[in-house]
Amino acid sequence: MQATLSLAELAQLMQVEPPQEGPMGLWRFALRGVGAGETLFRQGDRFRSMYVVRTGFFRSSFIRGTTEHMVAFPMTGDALGMDGIGPGVHPVETAALSDAQVAVVPYALLEQMECLHGAPGEILLRLLCRENACKSELVSLLGRRNSASRAAAFLLRQGKRFGALGYSHSDFPMPMRHADVGSYLGLRPETLSRAFAALSAARLARISLKAVEILDVEGLRAVADGAKAEPVARTKAPAARGTARALRPAAEARVQ
Amino acid sequence: MQATLSLAELAQLMQVEPPQEGPMGLWRFALRGVGAGETLFRQGDRFRSMYVVRTGFFRSSFIRGTTEHMVAFPMTGDALGMDGIGPGVHPVETAALSDAQVAVVPYALLEQMECLHGAPGEILLRLLCRENACKSELVSLLGRRNSASRAAAFLLRQGKRFGALGYSHSDFPMPMRHADVGSYLGLRPETLSRAFAALSAARLARISLKAVEILDVEGLRAVADGAKAEPVARTKAPAARGTARALRPAAEARVQ
DNA sequence: CGTAAAATTGAGACTGCTCAAATCTTGTGG
DNA sequence: CCACAAGATTTGAGCAGTCTCAATTTTACG
């Protein structure tokens, strides 16, 4: 049972270029187990370490007033807690959705990275860019007009993430509560439930409680881009069938 | 008329720690004028340079399908085009809202920064963190429930930005079209117009076409956090039916 | 097997969107 | 400087989609 990871192993886990040889080739990063439901860090905690998910699923959220807002569902290879680098405290809390394992990257080491040339600093840079891109995607999700679009875009993105890890992009687990997905998408759980039901009815995806099976990527993409999901044409009516989707006009707005 | 900026001047402009002495103390960054309405870079353009706003206002947006989504309103001191670092192309387009001036930071120089120790790389790191924080704020804006909350939060945030530049935090210009602000907040222009009208009616702010005057910061914050704007009723009868709908103490949802 | 939590379903209210018209602003040319 | 045209904003009415609230069903877990 290995209790630490080398920098190279960490880089591999995160799918970034492993750094060339150097004094930090000897660094070892502690592994930490996190039980299902356990909180890794809380909103407002001082930023002491960053983490990289090795196994398991997480949920990251922040609380404003009395309402919780989901902002990410980190999984294998994702960095946790990077938002804390700037402000020095964690602006979000993240908890494990399943038993999980993370590599701990102490802040002190990050500071050393910044002072060293070459790869480690660059790794951090790439991670920040990735984090940025991830947030842009969330903005993109939240910018969508209707619930079905958001739900469809969410499913496609989750599929893409699993695909990037070598798993099926069309058949993957969804360990978070639907209420949390709803919060992530800016939708009430009831609304999300209906949106999922609509996608199922249109035979675009099969959504069970803890897993998703995407049946029609193109159809989902169409819905994500604004088409409306229609509860699949009756078995009889041979009208618009093709990839199993009937679209309604989708009155499109003009640019600007 | 100065046509270039030193690294120290650039750092000052961006309000980051100026780097200590070093070989790049001699670097000069070209200034480029941008006319009102002119586009600095387009969605899909290859990433060649980053920019830092010296004067003027900008709008950054991306287009999905046929609809444009606003993602930022950069102003003095803000970095432009950083999203392109990762993917190598600009995922958004940004255009000037007014005559403006930017400092050009060529990608080649950024690459050199990465290879050098110390300050410049750290500057880039801080900028990325800031960019990240900025996106988180947008997510936070889009996560709000109703139009008045989003509008109020937007006004407060703009005020804060101007305050950080040394201007009034309660009386500042708003050079972008309302339609663009609406797009930024995920609202139709008509809806934003009504939201602004409600805030005005509640005497929380005075919103004219190109400028904003915040009258009641606390009140705005309350609305931003979920309270509903009340059309000033107070003085008279409980039949506060006047200009806008909504009073009600804001039935709050529970966490989770 | 029983209880608690989560998810679904239904009905109705309300917010934001669509469409259309009116008003106001801005920029241009005479 | 004024008139005019194009664009932006506001306002109104009606509609659609999401939210709220409540009841029911399903799932998870001791």
XYZ file of C-alpha atoms (C1' of nucleotides) in Angstrom:
572
model
C 0.000 0.000 0.000
C 1.604 3.143 -1.269
C 1.058 6.144 0.988
C 2.732 8.799 -1.128
C 2.979 9.889 -4.744
C 5.949 11.323 -6.589
C 5.639 14.536 -8.543
C 5.787 12.531 -11.747
C 2.964 10.281 -10.604
C 0.965 13.315 -9.617
C 1.514 14.881 -13.017
C 0.377 11.694 -14.674
C -2.736 11.638 -12.548
C -3.576 15.170 -13.576
C -2.717 14.482 -17.196
C -0.126 17.218 -17.487
C 3.397 16.903 -18.841
C 5.586 15.338 -16.191
C 8.321 17.773 -15.151
C 11.876 17.119 -16.214
C 14.452 15.992 -13.699
C 15.151 18.329 -10.824
C 15.472 18.677 -7.095
C 11.733 18.174 -6.688
C 11.849 14.794 -8.337
C 12.277 13.509 -4.810
C 9.191 15.204 -3.424
C 6.576 12.812 -2.106
C 2.957 13.805 -1.762
C 0.924 12.245 1.019
C -2.224 10.368 0.165
C -5.238 10.951 2.318
C -8.369 8.889 2.470
C -11.679 10.686 2.694
C -14.800 8.852 3.740
C -18.095 9.306 1.939
C -19.758 12.435 3.227
C -16.608 13.691 4.887
C -15.626 17.299 4.301
C -12.136 17.993 2.993
C -12.213 21.721 3.702
C -14.862 24.238 4.564
C -15.762 27.632 3.237
C -13.602 30.158 5.083
C -10.932 27.666 6.135
C -7.424 28.959 5.806
C -5.776 27.741 2.633
C -3.068 25.310 3.664
C -3.034 22.738 0.908
C -4.298 21.941 -2.493
C -5.493 18.441 -3.292
C -5.617 16.219 -6.319
C -8.290 13.565 -6.556
C -6.948 10.065 -7.042
C -10.168 8.151 -6.594
C -13.738 8.973 -5.751
C -16.161 11.802 -6.340
C -16.592 15.158 -4.663
C -18.943 18.089 -4.514
C -17.829 21.699 -4.133
C -20.255 24.373 -3.042
C -20.510 27.730 -1.396
C -23.192 29.106 0.856
C -24.675 32.549 0.420
C -27.155 33.527 3.056
C -29.028 30.336 3.703
C -28.752 28.735 0.301
C -26.091 26.415 -0.936
C -24.800 26.691 -4.489
C -22.938 23.876 -6.147
C -19.976 24.972 -8.229
C -18.179 21.765 -9.215
C -18.232 17.994 -9.095
C -14.552 17.096 -8.948
C -13.412 13.603 -9.823
C -10.248 11.673 -10.609
C -7.425 13.939 -11.731
C -9.127 17.155 -10.711
C -7.458 19.666 -8.438
C -9.318 20.738 -5.311
C -9.004 23.976 -3.443
C -7.088 25.994 -5.993
C -9.508 28.861 -5.519
C -7.856 29.432 -2.184
C -4.464 30.349 -3.619
C -5.345 33.964 -4.275
C -7.412 34.937 -1.240
C -5.623 32.663 1.222
C -8.858 31.093 2.380
C -11.114 28.551 0.754
C -14.080 30.303 -0.822
C -15.886 27.002 -1.263
C -16.309 23.846 0.731
C -15.764 20.444 -0.774
C -16.942 17.118 0.530
C -16.615 13.574 -0.714
C -19.598 11.938 -2.369
C -18.016 8.536 -2.061
C -15.071 7.055 -0.272
C -12.172 8.790 -1.928
C -8.471 9.342 -1.921
C -6.606 12.581 -2.536
C -2.973 13.601 -2.824
C -2.096 16.495 -0.569
C -0.065 19.347 -2.045
C 0.968 21.661 0.796
C 0.931 25.382 0.136
C 4.547 25.591 1.251
C 5.484 23.393 -1.660
C 3.471 25.538 -4.040
C 5.429 28.545 -2.910
C 8.653 26.708 -3.577
C 7.357 25.838 -7.003
C 6.846 29.459 -7.741
C 10.437 30.180 -6.890
C 11.875 27.420 -9.015
C 12.168 27.641 -12.736
C 10.644 25.394 -15.212
C 8.145 22.669 -15.018
C 6.490 22.813 -11.597
C 5.592 26.457 -11.940
C 4.372 25.702 -15.392
C 2.271 22.867 -14.049
C 0.613 25.226 -11.647
C 0.027 27.637 -14.500
C -1.611 24.951 -16.575
C -3.781 23.921 -13.682
C -4.969 27.455 -13.202
C -5.756 27.710 -16.892
C -7.686 24.488 -16.662
C -9.549 25.732 -13.642
C -10.363 28.826 -15.598
C -11.643 26.842 -18.538
C -13.738 24.762 -16.173
C -15.381 27.853 -14.759
C -15.988 29.198 -18.224
C -17.841 26.013 -18.989
C -20.008 26.484 -15.954
C -20.775 30.020 -17.075
C -21.625 28.584 -20.439
C -23.972 26.083 -18.804
C -25.699 28.707 -16.707
C -26.044 30.923 -19.750
C -28.349 28.441 -21.435
C -31.975 29.370 -21.698
C -34.128 26.468 -20.601
C -33.884 23.586 -18.222
C -33.614 20.892 -20.870
C -30.689 22.667 -22.528
C -28.827 22.870 -19.275
C -29.527 19.293 -18.378
C -28.463 18.072 -21.815
C -25.293 20.157 -21.789
C -24.508 18.860 -18.339
C -24.857 15.236 -19.383
C -22.674 15.768 -22.431
C -20.011 17.445 -20.359
C -19.993 14.715 -17.759
C -19.670 12.176 -20.536
C -16.741 14.093 -21.940
C -15.039 14.145 -18.577
C -15.375 10.406 -18.139
C -14.214 9.907 -21.694
C -11.092 11.921 -20.939
C -10.350 9.473 -18.134
C -10.635 6.505 -20.432
C -14.110 5.450 -19.400
C -17.207 5.372 -21.529
C -18.414 8.792 -22.493
C -21.949 7.534 -22.883
C -22.413 5.333 -19.865
C -21.178 6.653 -16.582
C -22.072 7.038 -12.922
C -23.722 10.137 -11.502
C -23.160 9.784 -7.771
C -24.449 13.186 -6.733
C -27.982 13.917 -5.660
C -30.243 15.350 -8.305
C -30.849 18.280 -6.000
C -27.146 19.056 -6.193
C -27.086 18.811 -9.958
C -30.030 21.150 -9.981
C -28.239 23.621 -7.773
C -25.230 23.367 -10.060
C -27.404 24.220 -13.051
C -29.444 26.868 -11.318
C -32.565 24.727 -11.332
C -34.897 23.407 -8.651
C -34.746 19.662 -8.120
C -38.294 19.288 -9.360
C -37.457 21.175 -12.518
C -34.372 19.078 -13.137
C -36.374 15.940 -12.565
C -38.807 17.050 -15.241
C -35.993 17.980 -17.578
C -34.414 14.546 -17.166
C -37.811 12.997 -17.704
C -38.162 14.957 -20.943
C -34.743 13.790 -22.176
C -35.650 10.229 -21.306
C -38.996 10.527 -23.044
C -37.209 11.815 -26.130
C -34.967 8.758 -25.923
C -31.871 10.924 -25.813
C -30.589 9.472 -22.574
C -31.527 7.019 -19.876
C -31.118 8.600 -16.490
C -31.331 6.501 -13.384
C -30.638 7.591 -9.874
C -26.925 7.004 -9.839
C -25.997 6.523 -13.462
C -26.528 7.898 -16.937
C -26.624 6.271 -20.311
C -26.468 8.613 -23.255
C -28.415 7.243 -26.177
C -28.176 10.010 -28.739
C -25.229 12.373 -28.534
C -26.298 14.446 -31.523
C -29.810 14.760 -30.242
C -28.573 15.846 -26.857
C -26.296 18.370 -28.451
C -29.195 19.770 -30.415
C -31.203 20.163 -27.234
C -28.209 21.671 -25.471
C -27.928 24.199 -28.264
C -31.491 25.317 -28.003
C -33.758 22.780 -29.658
C -36.578 21.578 -27.494
C -36.930 17.963 -26.500
C -40.224 16.462 -27.496
C -41.506 13.285 -25.823
C -40.634 11.134 -28.833
C -43.073 10.825 -31.681
C -45.683 8.130 -31.155
C -44.596 4.743 -32.345
C -47.020 5.193 -35.211
C -46.460 8.611 -36.638
C -43.395 8.081 -38.855
C -42.829 11.788 -38.840
C -39.535 13.299 -37.831
C -37.763 10.314 -36.409
C -34.218 9.854 -37.560
C -32.198 9.969 -34.409
C -35.340 10.023 -32.348
C -36.101 13.603 -31.747
C -38.818 15.946 -32.676
C -37.956 19.550 -32.421
C -40.198 22.419 -32.030
C -39.481 25.586 -33.950
C -37.089 26.833 -31.287
C -37.685 30.481 -31.990
C -34.130 31.680 -32.165
C -32.964 35.027 -30.999
C -30.667 37.033 -33.152
C -27.127 37.768 -32.170
C -27.344 40.925 -30.202
C 3.342 60.968 -25.581
C 4.676 57.723 -24.225
C 4.275 54.796 -26.552
C 5.497 52.040 -24.270
C 5.238 50.945 -20.658
C 7.865 49.345 -18.465
C 7.129 46.156 -16.584
C 7.001 48.136 -13.357
C 4.464 50.546 -14.820
C 2.440 47.639 -16.092
C 2.465 46.032 -12.665
C 1.337 49.273 -11.117
C -1.484 49.532 -13.622
C -2.649 46.034 -12.742
C -2.202 46.671 -9.046
C 0.159 43.784 -8.473
C 3.502 43.875 -6.691
C 6.085 45.314 -9.033
C 8.777 42.714 -9.745
C 12.180 43.150 -8.237
C 15.130 44.135 -10.385
C 16.080 41.772 -13.126
C 16.801 41.424 -16.818
C 13.164 42.147 -17.671
C 13.281 45.530 -16.019
C 14.209 46.778 -19.465
C 11.207 45.268 -21.218
C 8.947 47.809 -22.838
C 5.341 47.042 -23.647
C 3.775 48.734 -26.644
C 0.659 50.791 -26.147
C -2.088 50.395 -28.664
C -5.049 52.658 -29.188
C -8.408 51.053 -29.833
C -11.277 53.070 -31.234
C -14.775 52.818 -29.858
C -16.457 49.781 -31.356
C -13.205 48.341 -32.631
C -12.529 44.679 -31.969
C -9.281 43.765 -30.252
C -9.495 40.056 -30.986
C -12.172 37.698 -32.183
C -13.450 34.361 -31.005
C -11.241 31.722 -32.607
C -8.306 34.048 -33.292
C -4.945 32.564 -32.536
C -3.630 33.668 -29.181
C -0.670 35.921 -29.868
C -0.804 38.484 -27.128
C -2.419 39.349 -23.885
C -3.495 42.924 -23.219
C -3.840 45.133 -20.193
C -6.362 47.949 -20.269
C -4.880 51.347 -19.594
C -7.893 53.460 -20.397
C -11.376 52.848 -21.681
C -14.035 50.159 -21.420
C -14.457 46.851 -23.171
C -16.942 44.058 -23.628
C -16.007 40.393 -23.910
C -18.452 37.866 -25.292
C -18.727 34.532 -26.994
C -21.202 33.314 -29.554
C -22.954 29.968 -29.320
C -25.156 29.159 -32.250
C -26.743 32.443 -33.085
C -26.729 34.063 -29.676
C -24.088 36.207 -28.103
C -23.267 35.822 -24.419
C -21.455 38.530 -22.542
C -18.835 37.254 -20.121
C -16.979 40.337 -18.896
C -16.775 44.103 -19.010
C -13.051 44.774 -18.686
C -11.845 48.185 -17.653
C -8.675 49.937 -16.478
C -6.156 47.528 -15.026
C -7.901 44.398 -16.271
C -6.136 41.803 -18.355
C -7.659 40.844 -21.683
C -7.343 37.589 -23.539
C -5.885 35.442 -20.779
C -8.392 32.735 -21.592
C -6.374 32.082 -24.698
C -3.251 30.939 -22.849
C -4.441 27.399 -22.339
C -6.156 26.549 -25.608
C -3.942 28.718 -27.819
C -6.910 30.486 -29.361
C -9.200 33.151 -27.988
C -12.433 31.570 -26.799
C -14.083 34.996 -26.558
C -14.069 38.164 -28.575
C -13.495 41.516 -26.995
C -14.286 44.926 -28.385
C -13.893 48.444 -27.082
C -16.949 50.259 -25.793
C -15.144 53.571 -25.886
C -11.917 54.873 -27.274
C -9.357 52.971 -25.280
C -5.707 52.194 -24.852
C -4.140 48.839 -24.043
C -0.654 47.611 -23.311
C 0.319 44.667 -25.469
C 1.973 41.692 -23.781
C 3.208 39.320 -26.500
C 2.864 35.616 -25.879
C 6.570 35.193 -26.567
C 7.271 37.307 -23.526
C 4.861 35.280 -21.444
C 6.753 32.164 -22.384
C 9.973 33.788 -21.289
C 8.329 34.722 -18.028
C 7.526 31.108 -17.398
C 11.156 30.196 -17.832
C 12.464 32.885 -15.525
C 12.270 32.644 -11.789
C 10.645 35.016 -9.527
C 8.324 37.881 -10.012
C 7.089 37.798 -13.589
C 5.916 34.219 -13.342
C 4.355 35.067 -10.059
C 2.592 38.018 -11.627
C 1.109 35.758 -14.226
C 0.038 33.408 -11.487
C -1.688 36.175 -9.611
C -3.414 37.332 -12.740
C -4.737 33.871 -13.393
C -5.990 33.663 -9.829
C -7.675 36.996 -10.262
C -9.230 35.856 -13.508
C -10.466 32.814 -11.675
C -11.979 34.874 -8.906
C -13.631 37.072 -11.481
C -15.287 34.077 -13.115
C -16.387 32.785 -9.748
C -18.126 36.064 -9.186
C -19.922 35.706 -12.477
C -21.023 32.242 -11.481
C -22.200 33.719 -8.233
C -24.167 36.367 -10.113
C -25.778 33.840 -12.432
C -26.644 31.660 -9.470
C -28.984 34.267 -8.048
C -32.666 33.567 -8.258
C -34.484 36.604 -9.545
C -33.747 39.454 -11.877
C -33.643 42.139 -9.193
C -31.049 40.183 -7.200
C -28.828 39.857 -10.216
C -29.191 43.488 -11.160
C -28.483 44.638 -7.599
C -25.460 42.371 -7.257
C -24.186 43.616 -10.575
C -24.443 47.251 -9.552
C -22.669 46.567 -6.271
C -19.906 44.742 -8.012
C -19.382 47.468 -10.562
C -19.242 49.990 -7.757
C -16.635 47.897 -6.025
C -14.522 47.750 -9.148
C -14.586 51.496 -9.579
C -13.841 51.931 -5.909
C -10.768 49.734 -6.296
C -9.550 52.120 -8.961
C -9.926 55.087 -6.684
C -13.184 56.364 -8.134
C -16.505 56.634 -6.402
C -18.034 53.281 -5.604
C -21.518 54.752 -5.657
C -21.466 56.975 -8.683
C -19.914 55.607 -11.803
C -20.376 55.266 -15.544
C -22.009 52.283 -17.187
C -20.988 52.617 -20.817
C -22.338 49.290 -22.041
C -25.759 48.783 -23.521
C -28.394 47.470 -21.202
C -28.914 44.609 -23.588
C -25.316 43.590 -22.941
C -25.705 43.827 -19.204
C -28.776 41.669 -19.569
C -26.877 39.096 -21.565
C -24.155 39.144 -18.923
C -26.728 38.432 -16.231
C -28.703 35.908 -18.213
C -31.668 38.245 -18.577
C -33.553 39.708 -21.505
C -33.117 43.455 -21.984
C -36.771 44.047 -21.186
C -36.430 42.093 -17.977
C -33.321 43.990 -16.954
C -35.052 47.250 -17.731
C -37.859 46.291 -15.382
C -35.409 45.178 -12.726
C -33.600 48.514 -12.911
C -36.949 50.260 -12.759
C -37.816 48.328 -9.607
C -34.508 49.273 -7.956
C -35.095 52.888 -8.895
C -38.637 52.784 -7.576
C -37.300 51.381 -4.314
C -34.879 54.302 -4.180
C -31.920 51.959 -3.980
C -30.180 53.361 -7.026
C -30.630 55.842 -9.803
C -29.888 54.245 -13.127
C -29.579 56.372 -16.201
C -28.536 55.262 -19.644
C -24.818 55.606 -19.218
C -24.309 56.017 -15.498
C -25.328 54.667 -12.112
C -25.764 56.305 -8.757
C -26.110 53.947 -5.846
C -28.321 55.435 -3.157
C -28.566 52.638 -0.621
C -25.768 50.119 -0.484
C -27.296 48.105 2.327
C -30.640 48.009 0.623
C -29.052 46.860 -2.594
C -27.136 44.201 -0.747
C -30.334 42.972 0.825
C -31.963 42.692 -2.573
C -28.855 41.014 -3.981
C -29.057 38.473 -1.173
C -32.618 37.542 -1.866
C -34.889 40.210 -0.426
C -37.291 41.646 -2.891
C -37.180 45.282 -3.897
C -40.096 47.218 -2.547
C -41.320 50.305 -4.401
C -40.514 52.638 -1.505
C -44.070 52.246 -0.148
C -43.089 52.823 3.499
C -44.640 56.260 3.997
C -48.183 55.214 3.281
C -50.836 52.597 3.158
C -49.958 48.892 3.076
C -51.587 48.846 -0.338
C -48.207 49.144 -1.943
C -49.375 48.273 -5.384
C -47.767 51.091 -7.306
C -45.060 50.829 -9.909
C -43.714 47.379 -9.377
C -44.732 44.127 -7.930
C -42.976 42.486 -5.089
C -42.525 43.186 -1.502
C -42.766 40.151 0.695
C -40.068 39.219 3.196
C -38.506 36.707 0.844
C -39.586 33.203 1.733
C -36.171 31.648 1.992
C -35.238 28.181 0.941
C -33.286 26.011 3.286
C -29.752 25.001 2.667
C -30.009 21.858 0.670
C -38.542 -4.763 7.960
C -39.073 -0.023 9.206
C -37.729 4.532 8.970
C -35.689 8.562 6.839
C -34.100 10.671 2.894
C -34.432 11.394 -1.959
C -36.938 11.535 -6.144
C -41.087 12.027 -8.697
C -45.571 13.864 -9.803
C -49.353 17.212 -9.802
C -51.659 21.742 -9.379
C -51.349 26.475 -9.192
C -48.814 30.945 -8.698
C -45.406 33.910 -10.325
C -41.371 35.394 -12.772
C -39.243 36.142 -16.882
C -39.820 35.815 -21.979
C -42.004 37.070 -26.455
C -43.932 40.229 -29.371
C -45.330 44.746 -30.459
C -45.594 49.581 -30.011
C -44.126 53.927 -28.133
C -40.465 56.881 -26.414
C -36.023 58.415 -26.129
C -31.087 58.925 -27.655
C -27.515 59.383 -30.932
C -25.362 60.483 -35.014
C -25.682 62.469 -39.704
C -26.569 65.518 -43.316
C -28.652 69.645 -44.844
C -28.606 74.381 -35.494
C -32.343 71.515 -36.770
C -34.594 67.594 -38.964
C -34.377 62.973 -39.662
C -33.131 58.170 -39.431
C -31.338 54.314 -36.962
C -30.727 52.257 -32.849
C -31.585 51.663 -27.932
C -34.656 51.652 -24.081
C -39.012 51.498 -22.016
C -43.662 49.937 -21.476
C -47.647 46.887 -22.050
C -50.177 42.522 -22.694
C -50.195 37.723 -22.979
C -47.825 33.431 -22.657
C -44.527 29.870 -21.356
C -41.478 27.912 -18.257
C -39.867 27.561 -13.711
C -40.808 27.688 -8.904
C -43.611 26.604 -4.802
C -46.033 23.605 -2.067
C -47.833 19.271 -1.115
C -48.607 14.453 -1.723
C -46.836 10.122 -3.293
C -43.509 6.795 -4.633
C -39.011 5.024 -4.567
C -34.560 4.236 -2.632
C -31.122 3.814 0.984
C -29.718 2.190 5.326
C -29.855 0.580 9.995
